[in-house]
């Protein structure tokens, strides 16, 4: 019987989430510059809040309770596009 090393799988999955998160942060940086140049303070505030949630993901998105590869694969933070 093949068994999955879940702690290692969680680490790999979190690394994949971080990679996608970093790309989303870069995208939001560009959008923030556009909002700043246009003086859109409401959009600036929205983007700043989203960027903070993205930065907090490694500390707030808990994968420890996931015990199967299927549940791990399905777990993805809603702020990060797949």
mmCIF file with all atom_site columns, C-alpha atoms in Angstrom:
data_model
loop_
_atom_site.group_PDB
_atom_site.id
_atom_site.type_symbol
_atom_site.label_atom_id
_atom_site.label_alt_id
_atom_site.label_comp_id
_atom_site.label_asym_id
_atom_site.label_entity_id
_atom_site.label_seq_id
_atom_site.pdbx_PDB_ins_code
_atom_site.Cartn_x
_atom_site.Cartn_y
_atom_site.Cartn_z
_atom_site.occupancy
_atom_site.B_iso_or_equiv
_atom_site.pdbx_formal_charge
_atom_site.auth_seq_id
_atom_site.auth_comp_id
_atom_site.auth_asym_id
_atom_site.auth_atom_id
_atom_site.pdbx_PDB_model_num
ATOM 1  C CA . UNK A 1 1  ? 0.000   0.000  0.000   1.00 0.00 ? 1  UNK A CA 1
ATOM 2  C CA . UNK A 1 2  ? 1.300   3.412  -0.972  1.00 0.00 ? 2  UNK A CA 1
ATOM 3  C CA . UNK A 1 3  ? 1.027   6.069  1.712   1.00 0.00 ? 3  UNK A CA 1
ATOM 4  C CA . UNK A 1 4  ? 1.305   9.801  1.199   1.00 0.00 ? 4  UNK A CA 1
ATOM 5  C CA . UNK A 1 5  ? 3.636   11.756 3.453   1.00 0.00 ? 5  UNK A CA 1
ATOM 6  C CA . UNK A 1 6  ? 1.031   14.345 4.433   1.00 0.00 ? 6  UNK A CA 1
ATOM 7  C CA . UNK A 1 7  ? 3.385   16.788 6.216   1.00 0.00 ? 7  UNK A CA 1
ATOM 8  C CA . UNK A 1 8  ? 5.558   16.921 3.096   1.00 0.00 ? 8  UNK A CA 1
ATOM 9  C CA . UNK A 1 9  ? 2.475   17.169 0.852   1.00 0.00 ? 9  UNK A CA 1
ATOM 10 C CA . UNK A 1 10 ? 1.184   20.096 2.950   1.00 0.00 ? 10 UNK A CA 1
ATOM 11 C CA . UNK A 1 11 ? 4.528   21.853 2.526   1.00 0.00 ? 11 UNK A CA 1
ATOM 12 C CA . UNK A 1 12 ? 4.463   21.364 -1.241  1.00 0.00 ? 12 UNK A CA 1
ATOM 13 C CA . UNK A 1 13 ? 0.860   22.561 -1.430  1.00 0.00 ? 13 UNK A CA 1
ATOM 14 C CA . UNK A 1 14 ? 1.643   25.661 0.622   1.00 0.00 ? 14 UNK A CA 1
ATOM 15 C CA . UNK A 1 15 ? 4.618   26.382 -1.662  1.00 0.00 ? 15 UNK A CA 1
ATOM 16 C CA . UNK A 1 16 ? 2.243   26.205 -4.658  1.00 0.00 ? 16 UNK A CA 1
ATOM 17 C CA . UNK A 1 17 ? -0.165  28.569 -2.903  1.00 0.00 ? 17 UNK A CA 1
ATOM 18 C CA . UNK A 1 18 ? 2.695   30.973 -2.154  1.00 0.00 ? 18 UNK A CA 1
ATOM 19 C CA . UNK A 1 19 ? 3.787   30.949 -5.787  1.00 0.00 ? 19 UNK A CA 1
ATOM 20 C CA . UNK A 1 20 ? 0.266   31.790 -6.975  1.00 0.00 ? 20 UNK A CA 1
ATOM 21 C CA . UNK A 1 21 ? -0.084  34.355 -4.188  1.00 0.00 ? 21 UNK A CA 1
ATOM 22 C CA . UNK A 1 22 ? 3.150   36.084 -5.219  1.00 0.00 ? 22 UNK A CA 1
ATOM 23 C CA . UNK A 1 23 ? 1.859   36.404 -8.778  1.00 0.00 ? 23 UNK A CA 1
ATOM 24 C CA . UNK A 1 24 ? -1.392  37.877 -7.469  1.00 0.00 ? 24 UNK A CA 1
ATOM 25 C CA . UNK A 1 25 ? 0.528   40.351 -5.291  1.00 0.00 ? 25 UNK A CA 1
ATOM 26 C CA . UNK A 1 26 ? 2.464   41.523 -8.362  1.00 0.00 ? 26 UNK A CA 1
ATOM 27 C CA . UNK A 1 27 ? -0.812  41.938 -10.259 1.00 0.00 ? 27 UNK A CA 1
ATOM 28 C CA . UNK A 1 28 ? -2.302  43.929 -7.386  1.00 0.00 ? 28 UNK A CA 1
ATOM 29 C CA . UNK A 1 29 ? 0.820   46.147 -7.257  1.00 0.00 ? 29 UNK A CA 1
ATOM 30 C CA . UNK A 1 30 ? 0.113   47.240 -10.823 1.00 0.00 ? 30 UNK A CA 1
ATOM 31 C CA . UNK A 1 31 ? -3.567  47.847 -10.070 1.00 0.00 ? 31 UNK A CA 1
ATOM 32 C CA . UNK A 1 32 ? -2.622  49.862 -6.988  1.00 0.00 ? 32 UNK A CA 1
ATOM 33 C CA . UNK A 1 33 ? -0.364  52.098 -9.077  1.00 0.00 ? 33 UNK A CA 1
ATOM 34 C CA . UNK A 1 34 ? -3.196  52.714 -11.538 1.00 0.00 ? 34 UNK A CA 1
ATOM 35 C CA . UNK A 1 35 ? -5.616  53.512 -8.697  1.00 0.00 ? 35 UNK A CA 1
ATOM 36 C CA . UNK A 1 36 ? -3.049  55.828 -7.084  1.00 0.00 ? 36 UNK A CA 1
ATOM 37 C CA . UNK A 1 37 ? -2.390  57.667 -10.320 1.00 0.00 ? 37 UNK A CA 1
ATOM 38 C CA . UNK A 1 38 ? -6.116  58.106 -10.840 1.00 0.00 ? 38 UNK A CA 1
ATOM 39 C CA . UNK A 1 39 ? -6.696  59.283 -7.275  1.00 0.00 ? 39 UNK A CA 1
ATOM 40 C CA . UNK A 1 40 ? -9.191  56.487 -6.609  1.00 0.00 ? 40 UNK A CA 1
ATOM 41 C CA . UNK A 1 41 ? -8.842  56.204 -2.830  1.00 0.00 ? 41 UNK A CA 1
ATOM 42 C CA . UNK A 1 42 ? -11.636 53.644 -2.462  1.00 0.00 ? 42 UNK A CA 1
ATOM 43 C CA . UNK A 1 43 ? -9.943  51.268 -4.898  1.00 0.00 ? 43 UNK A CA 1
ATOM 44 C CA . UNK A 1 44 ? -6.586  51.917 -3.231  1.00 0.00 ? 44 UNK A CA 1
ATOM 45 C CA . UNK A 1 45 ? -8.011  50.917 0.157   1.00 0.00 ? 45 UNK A CA 1
ATOM 46 C CA . UNK A 1 46 ? -9.578  47.765 -1.316  1.00 0.00 ? 46 UNK A CA 1
ATOM 47 C CA . UNK A 1 47 ? -6.304  46.727 -2.922  1.00 0.00 ? 47 UNK A CA 1
ATOM 48 C CA . UNK A 1 48 ? -4.251  47.465 0.201   1.00 0.00 ? 48 UNK A CA 1
ATOM 49 C CA . UNK A 1 49 ? -6.619  45.296 2.275   1.00 0.00 ? 49 UNK A CA 1
ATOM 50 C CA . UNK A 1 50 ? -6.468  42.474 -0.287  1.00 0.00 ? 50 UNK A CA 1
ATOM 51 C CA . UNK A 1 51 ? -2.680  42.623 -0.402  1.00 0.00 ? 51 UNK A CA 1
ATOM 52 C CA . UNK A 1 52 ? -2.547  42.318 3.396   1.00 0.00 ? 52 UNK A CA 1
ATOM 53 C CA . UNK A 1 53 ? -4.845  39.262 3.307   1.00 0.00 ? 53 UNK A CA 1
ATOM 54 C CA . UNK A 1 54 ? -2.593  37.750 0.625   1.00 0.00 ? 54 UNK A CA 1
ATOM 55 C CA . UNK A 1 55 ? 0.530   38.385 2.718   1.00 0.00 ? 55 UNK A CA 1
ATOM 56 C CA . UNK A 1 56 ? -1.167  36.812 5.766   1.00 0.00 ? 56 UNK A CA 1
ATOM 57 C CA . UNK A 1 57 ? -2.067  33.545 4.009   1.00 0.00 ? 57 UNK A CA 1
ATOM 58 C CA . UNK A 1 58 ? 0.961   31.509 5.194   1.00 0.00 ? 58 UNK A CA 1
ATOM 59 C CA . UNK A 1 59 ? 0.038   32.337 8.810   1.00 0.00 ? 59 UNK A CA 1
ATOM 60 C CA . UNK A 1 60 ? -3.745  32.124 8.524   1.00 0.00 ? 60 UNK A CA 1
ATOM 61 C CA . UNK A 1 61 ? -4.497  29.368 6.000   1.00 0.00 ? 61 UNK A CA 1
ATOM 62 C CA . UNK A 1 62 ? -4.339  26.207 8.113   1.00 0.00 ? 62 UNK A CA 1
ATOM 63 C CA . UNK A 1 63 ? -3.599  22.962 6.292   1.00 0.00 ? 63 UNK A CA 1
ATOM 64 C CA . UNK A 1 64 ? -2.833  20.862 9.383   1.00 0.00 ? 64 UNK A CA 1
ATOM 65 C CA . UNK A 1 65 ? -6.347  19.414 9.711   1.00 0.00 ? 65 UNK A CA 1
ATOM 66 C CA . UNK A 1 66 ? -6.290  18.031 6.173   1.00 0.00 ? 66 UNK A CA 1
ATOM 67 C CA . UNK A 1 67 ? -5.542  14.340 6.297   1.00 0.00 ? 67 UNK A CA 1
ATOM 68 C CA . UNK A 1 68 ? -6.018  13.086 2.734   1.00 0.00 ? 68 UNK A CA 1
ATOM 69 C CA . UNK A 1 69 ? -4.521  14.108 -0.603  1.00 0.00 ? 69 UNK A CA 1
ATOM 70 C CA . UNK A 1 70 ? -8.016  14.870 -1.943  1.00 0.00 ? 70 UNK A CA 1
ATOM 71 C CA . UNK A 1 71 ? -8.890  17.295 0.864   1.00 0.00 ? 71 UNK A CA 1
ATOM 72 C CA . UNK A 1 72 ? -5.479  18.914 0.553   1.00 0.00 ? 72 UNK A CA 1
ATOM 73 C CA . UNK A 1 73 ? -5.860  19.376 -3.199  1.00 0.00 ? 73 UNK A CA 1
ATOM 74 C CA . UNK A 1 74 ? -9.295  20.962 -2.709  1.00 0.00 ? 74 UNK A CA 1
ATOM 75 C CA . UNK A 1 75 ? -8.026  23.457 -0.112  1.00 0.00 ? 75 UNK A CA 1
ATOM 76 C CA . UNK A 1 76 ? -7.164  26.802 -1.675  1.00 0.00 ? 76 UNK A CA 1
ATOM 77 C CA . UNK A 1 77 ? -7.508  30.326 -0.277  1.00 0.00 ? 77 UNK A CA 1
ATOM 78 C CA . UNK A 1 78 ? -10.306 32.244 -2.011  1.00 0.00 ? 78 UNK A CA 1
ATOM 79 C CA . UNK A 1 79 ? -8.106  35.336 -2.437  1.00 0.00 ? 79 UNK A CA 1
ATOM 80 C CA . UNK A 1 80 ? -5.659  33.456 -4.660  1.00 0.00 ? 80 UNK A CA 1
ATOM 81 C CA . UNK A 1 81 ? -6.648  32.541 -8.222  1.00 0.00 ? 81 UNK A CA 1
ATOM 82 C CA . UNK A 1 82 ? -5.799  28.970 -9.183  1.00 0.00 ? 82 UNK A CA 1
#
